[in-house]
Amino acid sequence: MRKMLFLATTILAAALYSAFANAEQKEVTVWSWFVQSTMEKSIAAFEKAHPDIKVKYTYYNYSPEYITALKAAAASGSLPDVIGLQPGSLTQQYRENLEAVNERAAKQWGDKWAEKIFPVNRKQMLMGNPKGDENYYIIPQESQVLCIWYNRKIFEKLNLSPPKTYADLKAAAKALTDGGYIPMFQGAADGWQNENVFLMLANQFSPGIVDKAQAGESPWTAPELVAAMKAWKGLFDDGIFQQGALGAHAYPTGAQLFAQGKVGMMALGSWWMQESKFPPPLSEFVQNMEGFDFFYMPPVKDGNSASPPVGGIDIGYGLTKNGGKNPEAWTFLAEFTNGVGLQEALNDLNDLPAFDGNAPKGDITDHVKDMSARFMADLPKAENQRFASPAVAEALDNALAGVAAGSTEPEAALAAVQAASEKALAAK
Amino acid sequence: MRAGTAVQAAKRRSASKASTVYLFALPATLLFVVFIAYPILWVAGESLYTGTADGRAVFAGFANYTTILSDPTFWIVVRNMVLWGIITIPVQMLIGGLLAYFIERHTHALRGFFRTMFFLPVVTSVSVISLVWVQIYAPYYGIAQEYLKHVGIVMMTSPIGDPKTAIYALIVVNIWQWTGFSMLMYIAGIANLPSEVLDAARIDGARGWRLGVHVIVPMLSPATKSLLLLGVIGTLQTFPIVHLMTGGGPNRASEVFGTFIFKQSFVLGDTASGAALSVIVLVIALVLSLVQIALLGARLSPAGKDEP
């Protein structure tokens, strides 16, 4: 009997202690599609710096899981405190469920906090806001710059150098094909990769023209965009992209082949550097990024310059209305986007910072440091990569696929994008 | 007086029995109302409203329906769904039926092995299937190309990358995945065939083709009807293979109802037109199911036996 009483008392005491300990530790809930291994490092660093706060992270694949989970949670008022966002359409879909962060950010980082964010990111943070709404609903964590990566070991083996002209690009693609390699892998079944290449081309013909078209200041059927669309078709017809690109996906197929040294070039972005921080075994090309370097799309027409850097926010986070009631949620968001959490992500080479003054630290080779510095030097002058309206992005995806497949002419395809753009602008 | 009491007691017992019956039906009814009826009504209600720029919902009547019906993509989807149904359902039934027949009649020691092998795609993750088939279809570096090059064939394009062939390429994958299910249904049907009928047919001289076509196939009609009904519903529910392999592209050439609803609701954020599309699909599914039940009858168990 005495033993039973002792056991019961011990269990009760343990339960009470556990309940007390849990009551002491506050919780922040976070949803995102952000790489889980890197997120875990960021959360561990945050929890170490804030031992009284526990972060409960839920990882989702972006599509369809994440965007459907957000929609369901928003409809039922059960969004977590902090959610991963992309600027423009995704942020705008949940604007009603998000807190404006201006005041909190000013208190945290000073009145001129926004100036610490790279210009292209700042522009994207306001994309799609109703006229006159200067509030920020997203805090960017990471930035990216789009580029053409190439396998420098294969290039060396075939006596190739980074192309400076379109003729060089065609010659490199031919040499790669003849050498048994995939010339430039394009996952043209993925709208995002097609958009990225088109943005490189369009900004080469006229920097900022896609932004003007989005804003209704220039038609989508402008000669520069038609020329860019024709150049896009040329990449398929001239053997720059691999055969059957329209049925291929950039991830995981293209990325795996590229990492294995079976592909000469691939249009990706600064995030490609993170491959070198993935768990081993890593290929000889991916190890410390030894096999890779990047260039910007060479001029596809006489008189053009090489594509300017295009990019912006890779991923950002928003404070939901639920998170607004939880003071620890902002503490996490601030540390995660411009503090200890961000530093861990940068050390993992996840991508470039969105706030100026941050840089990766730790075990990083000179080659990676050099590439990172080149990206960082280009980021302040990057052209916008994002779309304010998902309907316009969708219309452009369809136009690009139609033109690439030869089922639509560039002019007609862009006229369809213009129609979608007019509809979206009218609805605003 | 006594007779009156007995009648009243009988009435009380009957009422009590009825209330017990309703009590047993209550959990299922509640689940149906909460998880099926309410969401359907909610979606139907949503389809009559439209969102404004400032986030308000305003009554739009049938405007979402007319917008959807006048969208050319809707008619591409209808064409794709018709192709999907009229190709996959009979082909799956034919191959599944033949597999079931040969496995049940002509294999002995390896029967379990063959059943498992042909059923394996049904229980394999759709993500894995999609990844593998994208690699199979890839020209130049793909799996099929590796074999085809030995006979001098070079694939110039991927079947899922060509708007003209994308939907057929997806249909092939769907048939590959689901034929094992048809086989299983027919195996259940064959296992339940009364041996005395087959023996009688053999005594009467029915053999081989004649036995199969005139005796076995008609006796398997309940399984066939079930597969037809499930096939039509499955066609309307198609989503993961298309989403993962082509995303409905290129240029919407392989769009199906599932991917179209997903894009409208979650990618474009237009939940109103997504809801209208969902209601249209629901009505189509309901009409097709009722037509099938009316034409084919409701005896749909694989064994085809009447309730005792």
XYZ file of C-alpha atoms in Angstrom:
736
model
C 0.000 0.000 0.000
C 2.817 2.352 0.940
C 4.591 1.460 -2.333
C 1.433 2.227 -4.310
C 1.061 5.567 -2.541
C 4.704 6.444 -3.284
C 4.293 5.516 -6.934
C 1.116 7.578 -7.288
C 2.753 10.587 -5.618
C 5.790 10.328 -7.913
C 3.634 10.151 -11.062
C 1.535 13.117 -9.896
C 4.650 15.153 -9.121
C 6.170 14.321 -12.510
C 2.952 15.291 -14.293
C 2.720 18.578 -12.405
C 6.383 19.383 -13.111
C 5.937 18.619 -16.802
C 2.806 20.777 -16.980
C 4.631 23.605 -15.174
C 7.642 23.337 -17.472
C 5.409 23.417 -20.548
C 3.527 26.408 -19.179
C 6.854 28.229 -18.758
C 7.941 27.568 -22.357
C 5.996 29.547 -24.949
C 5.331 28.112 -28.371
C 5.503 29.502 -31.900
C 3.951 27.551 -34.754
C 5.500 27.810 -38.221
C 4.517 26.344 -41.602
C 6.678 26.433 -44.691
C 8.135 24.480 -47.605
C 11.653 25.572 -46.615
C 14.333 22.825 -46.708
C 13.743 20.840 -43.530
C 17.380 20.159 -42.610
C 18.292 23.847 -42.841
C 15.139 24.867 -41.003
C 16.032 22.535 -38.146
C 19.447 24.215 -37.812
C 17.850 27.674 -37.821
C 15.289 26.648 -35.217
C 17.960 25.050 -33.012
C 19.991 28.289 -33.128
C 16.898 30.338 -32.316
C 15.866 28.099 -29.418
C 19.394 28.271 -28.044
C 19.233 32.062 -28.106
C 15.665 32.058 -26.713
C 15.384 29.050 -24.400
C 11.929 30.114 -23.232
C 10.446 29.753 -26.729
C 9.684 26.443 -28.436
C 9.230 26.445 -32.212
C 6.860 23.908 -33.695
C 7.659 23.623 -37.391
C 5.520 21.833 -39.956
C 7.112 21.120 -43.332
C 5.017 20.748 -46.483
C 5.841 20.131 -50.112
C 4.974 23.397 -51.850
C 2.454 22.017 -54.315
C -0.146 20.791 -53.729
C 0.275 20.207 -49.963
C 1.372 23.628 -48.722
C -0.947 25.799 -50.751
C -3.956 23.603 -50.003
C -3.117 23.475 -46.274
C -2.875 27.278 -46.178
C -6.205 27.672 -47.924
C -7.980 25.277 -45.564
C -6.392 26.806 -42.463
C -7.195 30.355 -43.603
C -10.833 29.397 -44.197
C -11.115 27.871 -40.722
C -9.127 30.603 -38.935
C -6.480 28.127 -37.820
C -3.365 29.435 -39.553
C -0.151 29.027 -37.560
C 1.707 32.063 -36.149
C 4.210 32.355 -38.988
C 3.828 31.170 -42.584
C 6.309 30.883 -45.447
C 5.369 33.122 -48.375
C 6.447 34.149 -51.813
C 5.981 37.804 -52.717
C 3.178 38.851 -55.030
C 0.312 36.502 -55.614
C 0.789 34.118 -52.667
C 1.174 36.959 -50.170
C -1.795 38.782 -51.655
C -4.022 35.708 -51.381
C -3.524 35.772 -47.600
C -3.197 39.539 -47.063
C -6.467 39.597 -45.100
C -5.020 36.967 -42.731
C -1.685 38.727 -42.246
C -0.500 41.469 -39.922
C 1.209 44.516 -41.427
C 4.731 44.319 -40.005
C 5.860 47.948 -40.505
C 5.610 49.056 -36.872
C 7.116 45.907 -35.388
C 9.990 46.007 -37.892
C 10.693 49.692 -37.200
C 10.775 48.973 -33.484
C 13.075 45.998 -34.047
C 15.500 47.374 -36.624
C 14.981 51.149 -36.578
C 12.926 53.507 -38.729
C 15.084 52.991 -41.811
C 14.839 49.198 -41.623
C 13.416 48.812 -45.131
C 16.519 50.422 -46.636
C 18.565 47.489 -45.369
C 16.586 45.247 -47.708
C 17.820 45.024 -51.318
C 15.760 47.259 -53.688
C 14.357 44.422 -55.808
C 13.164 42.687 -52.636
C 11.555 45.867 -51.343
C 9.699 46.273 -54.601
C 8.464 42.691 -54.445
C 7.298 43.078 -50.837
C 4.667 45.585 -52.033
C 3.703 43.720 -55.200
C -0.032 43.364 -55.644
C -0.971 45.614 -52.711
C -4.113 47.658 -53.331
C -3.406 51.228 -54.447
C -2.323 53.329 -51.490
C -1.520 50.352 -49.242
C 2.151 50.792 -48.351
C 2.114 48.127 -45.643
C 4.477 45.207 -45.734
C 2.857 41.808 -45.170
C 5.957 39.744 -45.838
C 9.481 39.921 -44.417
C 11.951 38.449 -46.888
C 14.472 35.988 -45.523
C 16.473 35.013 -48.588
C 17.127 36.474 -52.013
C 18.139 34.857 -55.262
C 19.761 35.799 -58.541
C 18.957 33.778 -61.665
C 21.805 32.637 -63.862
C 23.054 29.883 -66.157
C 25.174 27.404 -64.223
C 27.720 25.382 -66.163
C 29.838 22.374 -65.348
C 33.324 23.836 -65.572
C 35.020 20.422 -65.491
C 33.088 19.279 -68.564
C 33.714 22.633 -70.247
C 37.446 22.241 -69.529
C 37.448 18.701 -70.888
C 35.797 19.871 -74.125
C 37.938 23.035 -74.363
C 34.930 25.278 -73.937
C 34.712 28.596 -72.155
C 31.625 30.391 -70.806
C 29.708 31.663 -73.884
C 29.946 35.380 -74.631
C 27.688 35.371 -77.715
C 24.733 33.353 -78.952
C 27.023 31.712 -81.499
C 29.285 30.642 -78.612
C 26.248 29.245 -76.793
C 25.156 27.266 -79.848
C 28.681 25.986 -80.388
C 28.966 24.954 -76.725
C 25.601 23.171 -76.907
C 26.714 21.309 -80.025
C 30.056 20.333 -78.507
C 28.299 19.084 -75.385
C 25.767 17.091 -77.404
C 28.519 15.598 -79.564
C 30.419 14.726 -76.391
C 27.451 12.720 -75.075
C 26.243 15.321 -72.590
C 22.893 17.052 -72.265
C 23.604 20.612 -73.498
C 21.366 22.833 -71.352
C 18.786 21.011 -69.263
C 15.447 22.765 -69.273
C 12.615 21.399 -67.130
C 10.082 22.954 -69.470
C 7.230 21.001 -67.860
C 7.730 23.406 -64.935
C 6.289 26.840 -65.547
C 8.691 28.495 -63.091
C 11.808 27.476 -64.998
C 10.344 28.699 -68.290
C 9.402 32.017 -66.681
C 12.951 32.415 -65.377
C 14.565 31.921 -68.784
C 12.014 34.181 -70.455
C 12.716 36.909 -67.885
C 16.440 36.640 -68.662
C 15.663 37.061 -72.378
C 13.049 39.819 -72.027
C 15.258 41.941 -69.761
C 18.056 41.538 -72.285
C 15.900 43.150 -74.996
C 14.646 45.895 -72.690
C 15.460 45.924 -68.955
C 12.327 46.185 -66.816
C 9.915 45.587 -69.702
C 8.109 42.716 -67.979
C 7.459 44.929 -64.958
C 6.057 47.602 -67.245
C 3.826 45.032 -68.941
C 2.619 43.770 -65.558
C 1.736 47.302 -64.529
C -0.115 47.952 -67.788
C 2.434 50.596 -68.839
C 3.526 48.601 -71.876
C 1.637 45.896 -73.808
C 2.692 42.265 -73.586
C 2.677 42.340 -77.386
C 5.503 44.935 -77.461
C 8.157 44.170 -80.119
C 10.799 43.515 -77.433
C 8.658 40.841 -75.777
C 7.781 39.285 -79.144
C 11.522 39.174 -79.920
C 12.176 37.581 -76.524
C 9.476 34.989 -77.232
C 11.087 34.191 -80.589
C 14.475 33.880 -78.884
C 12.828 31.499 -76.386
C 11.635 29.291 -79.259
C 15.139 29.489 -80.709
C 16.610 27.870 -77.606
C 14.565 24.743 -78.428
C 15.075 24.871 -82.204
C 18.819 25.571 -82.033
C 19.560 22.595 -79.813
C 20.484 24.690 -76.760
C 17.909 22.846 -74.657
C 17.826 19.057 -74.630
C 15.421 17.159 -76.860
C 12.056 16.579 -75.220
C 12.569 19.423 -72.767
C 8.817 20.106 -72.660
C 8.230 16.821 -70.857
C 11.088 17.252 -68.380
C 11.150 18.547 -64.816
C 13.965 20.625 -63.347
C 13.580 18.877 -59.989
C 14.432 16.184 -59.242
C 15.367 14.928 -62.749
C 17.385 17.845 -64.093
C 19.086 18.696 -60.827
C 20.169 15.084 -60.313
C 21.584 14.776 -63.821
C 23.340 18.129 -63.461
C 24.829 17.140 -60.106
C 25.996 13.822 -61.580
C 27.923 15.556 -64.364
C 25.652 14.488 -67.232
C 24.518 18.012 -68.105
C 26.625 20.894 -69.397
C 24.440 23.878 -68.417
C 21.238 24.617 -66.548
C 19.256 27.795 -65.913
C 18.855 27.914 -62.144
C 19.867 30.499 -59.557
C 22.055 31.262 -56.603
C 20.261 28.571 -54.563
C 22.158 25.896 -56.520
C 25.120 26.420 -54.150
C 23.171 24.693 -51.346
C 23.691 21.345 -53.111
C 27.218 21.325 -51.693
C 25.814 21.325 -48.156
C 23.477 18.387 -48.657
C 24.241 15.163 -46.774
C 26.928 12.983 -48.405
C 27.625 11.205 -50.659
C 28.130 14.151 -53.008
C 29.472 13.959 -56.525
C 32.919 15.355 -57.347
C 31.172 18.247 -59.110
C 28.959 19.197 -56.179
C 31.634 18.793 -53.493
C 32.414 22.406 -52.518
C 30.809 23.390 -55.834
C 34.137 22.442 -57.439
C 32.491 21.482 -60.721
C 30.287 24.557 -61.129
C 30.369 28.206 -61.994
C 27.828 30.549 -63.570
C 27.316 33.138 -66.300
C 24.415 35.254 -67.456
C 22.558 34.477 -70.688
C 24.741 35.846 -73.518
C 23.164 38.279 -76.004
C 20.763 36.312 -78.183
C 20.694 39.040 -80.838
C 23.315 41.387 -82.245
C 23.154 44.668 -80.392
C 21.846 43.137 -77.167
C 23.911 42.916 -73.995
C 24.091 39.813 -71.861
C 21.009 39.364 -69.637
C 21.113 41.551 -66.558
C 20.804 39.838 -63.184
C 17.171 38.911 -62.511
C 15.991 37.889 -59.082
C 14.508 38.967 -55.817
C 12.963 37.230 -52.854
C 13.551 33.495 -52.708
C 11.387 33.020 -49.638
C 9.807 35.297 -47.069
C 7.615 34.923 -44.020
C 4.411 36.520 -42.823
C 2.993 37.079 -39.357
C -0.595 35.853 -39.332
C -3.413 37.485 -37.347
C -3.088 34.528 -34.949
C 0.659 35.196 -34.706
C -0.063 38.846 -34.016
C -1.581 37.774 -30.687
C 1.554 35.817 -29.784
C 4.498 38.171 -28.969
C 7.012 35.335 -29.361
C 5.953 34.881 -32.977
C 7.458 38.239 -33.960
C 10.614 37.449 -31.957
C 11.007 34.312 -34.045
C 10.193 36.043 -37.322
C 12.750 38.782 -36.681
C 15.523 36.349 -35.730
C 14.659 34.052 -38.591
C 14.800 36.720 -41.291
C 17.611 38.914 -39.977
C 19.236 37.238 -36.984
C 20.507 33.910 -35.684
C 18.033 31.885 -37.744
C 19.084 33.566 -40.987
C 22.770 33.079 -40.197
C 22.289 29.303 -39.969
C 20.469 29.268 -43.315
C 23.278 31.300 -44.900
C 25.938 29.019 -43.427
C 24.079 26.176 -45.115
C 24.429 28.164 -48.374
C 20.675 27.980 -48.698
C 20.647 31.204 -50.706
C 21.561 34.890 -50.470
C 20.311 37.106 -47.609
C 17.452 39.550 -48.152
C 18.868 42.031 -45.622
C 22.168 43.650 -46.501
C 25.088 43.067 -44.117
C 24.698 39.305 -43.741
C 27.071 36.728 -45.203
C 27.723 33.000 -44.861
C 30.288 31.923 -42.264
C 32.033 28.682 -41.415
C 33.436 25.915 -43.578
C 33.207 27.486 -47.047
C 35.838 27.320 -49.807
C 37.291 30.349 -51.591
C 35.539 29.301 -54.807
C 32.123 29.352 -53.100
C 32.968 32.627 -51.326
C 33.897 34.143 -54.678
C 30.653 33.029 -56.356
C 28.611 34.200 -53.383
C 30.335 37.599 -53.511
C 29.617 37.906 -57.258
C 25.940 37.175 -56.669
C 25.826 39.654 -53.795
C 27.423 42.325 -55.964
C 24.746 41.753 -58.634
C 21.757 41.555 -56.295
C 21.335 45.334 -55.733
C 20.915 45.875 -59.488
C 18.718 42.827 -60.151
C 15.548 43.104 -62.229
C 12.302 41.812 -60.745
C 11.603 38.106 -61.118
C 8.130 37.889 -59.585
C 4.569 38.326 -60.836
C 1.877 40.246 -59.005
C -0.984 38.294 -60.557
C -1.065 34.487 -60.629
C -3.401 34.647 -63.624
C -0.772 36.554 -65.620
C 1.966 34.123 -64.563
C -0.274 31.214 -65.560
C -1.057 32.818 -68.921
C 2.665 33.378 -69.541
C 3.420 29.747 -68.601
C 0.861 28.569 -71.147
C 2.186 30.978 -73.769
C 5.753 29.777 -73.282
C 4.722 26.107 -73.471
C 2.557 26.739 -76.538
C 5.317 28.588 -78.393
C 7.935 25.996 -77.445
C 5.666 23.193 -78.674
C 5.065 25.052 -81.924
C 1.297 25.086 -81.381
C 1.096 28.881 -80.939
C 2.841 31.787 -82.632
C 4.699 34.237 -80.355
C 2.383 37.154 -81.202
C -0.790 35.173 -80.519
C 0.657 33.705 -77.322
C 1.548 37.145 -75.988
C -1.864 38.488 -76.979
C -3.359 35.870 -74.623
C -1.044 37.098 -71.845
C -2.120 40.682 -72.587
C -5.784 39.622 -72.236
C -5.072 37.965 -68.869
C -3.124 41.033 -67.747
C -5.958 43.423 -68.686
C -8.441 41.251 -66.803
C -6.219 41.147 -63.720
C -5.619 44.899 -63.771
C -9.347 45.581 -64.198
C -10.172 43.366 -61.201
C -7.702 45.329 -59.070
C -59.469 -3.611 -21.974
C -56.805 -6.312 -22.112
C -56.731 -6.172 -25.910
C -56.268 -2.386 -25.765
C -53.361 -2.709 -23.358
C -51.696 -5.284 -25.581
C -52.058 -3.038 -28.637
C -50.615 -0.100 -26.705
C -47.721 -2.262 -25.473
C -47.056 -3.448 -29.023
C -47.092 0.165 -30.237
C -44.651 1.154 -27.471
C -42.361 -1.749 -28.403
C -42.565 -0.793 -32.084
C -41.787 2.862 -31.288
C -38.913 1.822 -29.063
C -37.560 -0.492 -31.804
C -37.830 2.304 -34.363
C -35.985 4.756 -32.113
C -33.249 2.128 -31.541
C -32.902 1.707 -35.299
C -32.568 5.487 -35.730
C -30.021 5.553 -32.920
C -27.877 3.010 -34.772
C -28.159 5.047 -37.964
C -27.212 8.254 -36.149
C -23.366 7.962 -36.254
C -23.286 7.212 -39.979
C -25.826 9.959 -40.650
C -23.809 12.461 -38.619
C -20.604 11.555 -40.460
C -22.412 11.876 -43.791
C -23.864 15.251 -42.893
C -20.623 16.699 -41.482
C -18.136 15.340 -44.015
C -20.186 14.994 -47.196
C -23.508 16.852 -47.254
C -22.327 20.047 -45.533
C -19.167 20.465 -47.672
C -21.205 19.891 -50.841
C -23.735 22.526 -49.835
C -20.950 24.895 -48.764
C -19.176 24.511 -52.106
C -22.468 24.934 -53.972
C -23.068 28.138 -52.002
C -19.534 29.409 -52.705
C -20.058 28.864 -56.426
C -22.755 31.550 -56.420
C -20.475 34.269 -55.018
C -17.450 36.057 -56.364
C -14.586 37.816 -54.580
C -13.889 41.535 -54.949
C -10.500 43.276 -54.875
C -11.030 44.319 -51.243
C -11.706 40.740 -50.144
C -15.517 40.894 -49.954
C -17.768 38.193 -51.436
C -20.682 39.415 -53.547
C -23.579 37.392 -54.932
C -22.931 36.559 -58.576
C -25.749 34.148 -59.413
C -24.667 31.752 -62.139
C -21.934 34.054 -63.474
C -19.161 31.685 -62.335
C -20.840 28.840 -64.228
C -21.190 30.824 -67.452
C -17.550 31.974 -67.167
C -16.342 28.400 -66.742
C -18.517 27.031 -69.539
C -17.257 29.720 -71.926
C -13.616 29.031 -71.050
C -11.965 27.004 -73.881
C -9.924 25.123 -71.257
C -13.139 23.612 -69.883
C -13.856 21.993 -73.234
C -10.263 20.727 -73.516
C -10.829 19.128 -70.101
C -14.127 17.579 -71.237
C -12.426 16.138 -74.332
C -9.579 14.755 -72.207
C -11.972 13.216 -69.702
C -13.973 11.524 -72.454
C -10.758 10.137 -73.986
C -9.556 9.034 -70.555
C -12.801 7.175 -69.825
C -13.341 5.511 -73.184
C -9.735 4.334 -73.426
C -8.753 3.412 -69.885
C -11.909 1.646 -68.718
C -12.262 -0.978 -71.498
C -8.496 -1.494 -71.895
C -8.021 -2.005 -68.158
C -10.962 -4.400 -68.058
C -9.746 -6.355 -71.077
C -6.138 -6.736 -69.918
C -7.183 -7.242 -66.289
C -9.713 -9.892 -67.300
C -7.207 -11.780 -69.469
C -4.584 -11.648 -66.718
C -7.090 -12.918 -64.159
C -8.179 -15.760 -66.434
C -4.647 -16.943 -67.237
C -3.445 -16.608 -63.654
C -6.436 -18.469 -62.236
C -6.619 -21.161 -64.902
C -3.027 -21.686 -66.003
C -0.771 -20.998 -63.044
C -0.539 -23.102 -59.946
C 2.614 -22.827 -57.857
C 3.312 -19.232 -58.943
C -0.269 -17.973 -58.726
C 0.400 -15.839 -55.641
C 3.549 -14.417 -57.213
C 1.777 -13.318 -60.407
C -1.172 -11.888 -58.514
C 1.205 -9.827 -56.351
C 3.360 -8.660 -59.246
C 0.467 -7.423 -61.359
C -1.185 -5.796 -58.339
C 2.008 -4.049 -57.215
C 1.503 -0.848 -59.292
C -1.885 -0.311 -57.604
C -0.272 -0.024 -54.168
C 2.822 1.845 -55.343
C 3.017 5.555 -54.525
C 1.776 7.715 -57.390
C 4.774 10.007 -56.857
C 7.152 7.139 -57.518
C 5.174 5.986 -60.551
C 5.152 9.508 -61.970
C 8.891 9.980 -61.474
C 9.689 6.642 -63.088
C 7.399 7.216 -66.082
C 8.775 10.707 -66.671
C 12.188 9.035 -66.912
C 10.828 6.289 -69.164
C 9.353 8.836 -71.557
C 12.425 11.084 -71.604
C 14.072 11.103 -74.999
C 17.850 11.165 -75.375
C 18.646 10.094 -71.799
C 15.454 8.204 -70.882
C 14.899 4.567 -69.932
C 12.817 3.681 -73.014
C 15.406 5.356 -75.232
C 18.114 3.103 -73.783
C 16.291 0.054 -75.153
C 14.977 1.662 -78.323
C 18.439 2.702 -79.464
C 19.356 -0.983 -79.847
C 16.789 -1.228 -82.637
C 17.787 2.088 -84.178
C 14.905 4.183 -82.849
C 15.675 7.668 -81.573
C 12.946 9.457 -79.615
C 12.975 13.078 -80.749
C 10.457 14.350 -78.193
C 8.898 13.234 -74.964
C 5.305 12.010 -75.399
C 4.289 14.069 -72.348
C 5.981 17.163 -73.812
C 3.961 17.204 -77.016
C 0.463 18.723 -76.761
C -0.822 16.205 -79.314
C 0.310 13.116 -77.398
C 0.468 14.208 -73.741
C -2.985 12.974 -72.746
C -2.438 9.573 -74.386
C 0.936 9.192 -72.676
C -0.756 9.808 -69.315
C -3.535 7.363 -70.164
C -0.910 4.657 -70.755
C 0.527 5.272 -67.281
C -2.935 5.160 -65.741
C -3.707 1.851 -67.472
C -0.370 0.430 -66.288
C -1.132 1.452 -62.725
C -4.757 0.340 -62.450
C -4.939 -2.836 -64.557
C -3.982 -4.833 -61.461
C -7.153 -3.635 -59.767
C -9.323 -4.879 -62.646
C -7.421 -8.170 -62.491
C -8.163 -8.497 -58.772
C -11.882 -7.844 -59.276
C -12.038 -10.504 -61.992
C -10.045 -12.946 -59.865
C -12.679 -12.521 -57.140
C -15.382 -13.084 -59.739
C -13.700 -16.166 -61.226
C -13.132 -17.652 -57.769
C -16.861 -17.374 -57.109
C -18.011 -18.941 -60.373
C -20.165 -21.981 -59.541
C -18.189 -25.041 -60.660
C -21.363 -27.009 -61.476
C -22.296 -24.469 -64.176
C -18.826 -24.681 -65.710
C -18.929 -28.486 -65.552
C -22.356 -28.546 -67.172
C -21.111 -26.233 -69.940
C -18.121 -28.494 -70.548
C -20.352 -31.572 -70.702
C -22.421 -29.703 -73.275
C -19.271 -29.274 -75.332
C -18.249 -25.723 -74.464
C -14.481 -25.362 -74.520
C -11.828 -22.636 -74.756
C -13.041 -19.487 -76.508
C -16.675 -20.575 -76.460
C -16.627 -21.346 -72.749
C -14.925 -18.029 -72.063
C -17.128 -15.786 -74.201
C -20.510 -17.470 -73.705
C -20.247 -18.694 -70.123
C -17.493 -17.052 -68.099
C -17.746 -13.475 -69.420
C -21.539 -13.230 -68.864
C -21.150 -14.703 -65.382
C -18.542 -12.074 -64.579
C -20.858 -9.232 -65.552
C -21.323 -8.001 -61.943
C -17.539 -7.460 -61.707
C -17.568 -5.768 -65.107
C -20.386 -3.457 -64.031
C -18.552 -2.568 -60.813
C -15.399 -1.773 -62.774
C -17.389 0.358 -65.183
C -18.941 2.373 -62.356
C -15.667 2.707 -60.472
C -13.851 3.524 -63.711
C -16.172 6.430 -64.508
C -15.858 7.812 -60.975
C -12.086 7.265 -61.027
C -11.845 9.103 -64.362
C -13.583 12.147 -62.914
C -11.308 12.017 -59.848
C -8.048 11.842 -61.847
C -5.472 14.215 -60.386
C -2.106 13.034 -59.013
C -0.614 11.452 -62.132
C -1.458 14.466 -64.265
C -0.405 16.979 -61.606
C 2.931 15.289 -61.069
C 3.809 14.422 -64.663
C 2.597 17.346 -66.756
C 0.796 19.731 -64.395
C -1.967 19.773 -67.028
C 0.410 21.058 -69.731
C 1.944 21.697 -72.104
C -0.295 24.692 -72.647
C -3.193 22.933 -70.866
C -3.213 20.047 -73.376
C -3.463 17.390 -70.644
C -5.649 19.303 -68.212
C -8.264 17.193 -66.381
C -11.010 18.221 -63.977
C -8.817 17.646 -60.913
C -5.923 19.814 -62.101
C -8.276 22.464 -63.489
C -10.121 22.784 -60.156
C -6.806 22.823 -58.280
C -5.372 25.597 -60.467
C -8.473 27.756 -60.287
C -8.870 27.375 -56.514
C -5.333 27.197 -55.164
C -2.932 28.560 -57.774
C -5.067 31.412 -59.109
C -6.920 31.847 -55.806
C -10.274 31.944 -57.621
C -12.208 29.718 -55.229
C -15.556 30.782 -56.699
C -14.865 29.370 -60.156
C -13.170 26.364 -58.529
C -16.376 25.760 -56.583
C -18.496 26.121 -59.727
C -16.280 23.580 -61.499
C -16.567 21.200 -58.541
C -20.358 21.402 -58.674
C -20.312 20.733 -62.426
C -18.127 17.640 -61.855
C -20.426 16.489 -59.050
C -23.474 16.770 -61.296
C -21.708 14.902 -64.118
C -20.666 12.113 -61.699
C -24.183 11.868 -60.304
C -25.839 11.708 -63.710
C -23.367 9.129 -65.042
C -23.758 6.952 -61.942
C -27.553 7.088 -62.086
C -27.550 6.277 -65.801
C -25.272 3.313 -65.202
C -27.358 2.001 -62.311
C -30.516 2.424 -64.384
C -29.033 0.672 -67.423
C -26.895 -1.971 -65.777
C -28.764 -2.645 -62.546
C -27.428 -2.425 -59.019
C -25.953 -5.953 -58.662
C -22.370 -4.789 -58.516
C -20.538 -7.170 -56.213
C -17.707 -9.100 -57.918
C -19.275 -12.388 -56.939
C -22.593 -11.267 -58.299
C -24.629 -13.075 -55.710
C -28.028 -11.865 -54.553
C -28.510 -10.877 -50.956
C -30.021 -13.796 -48.953
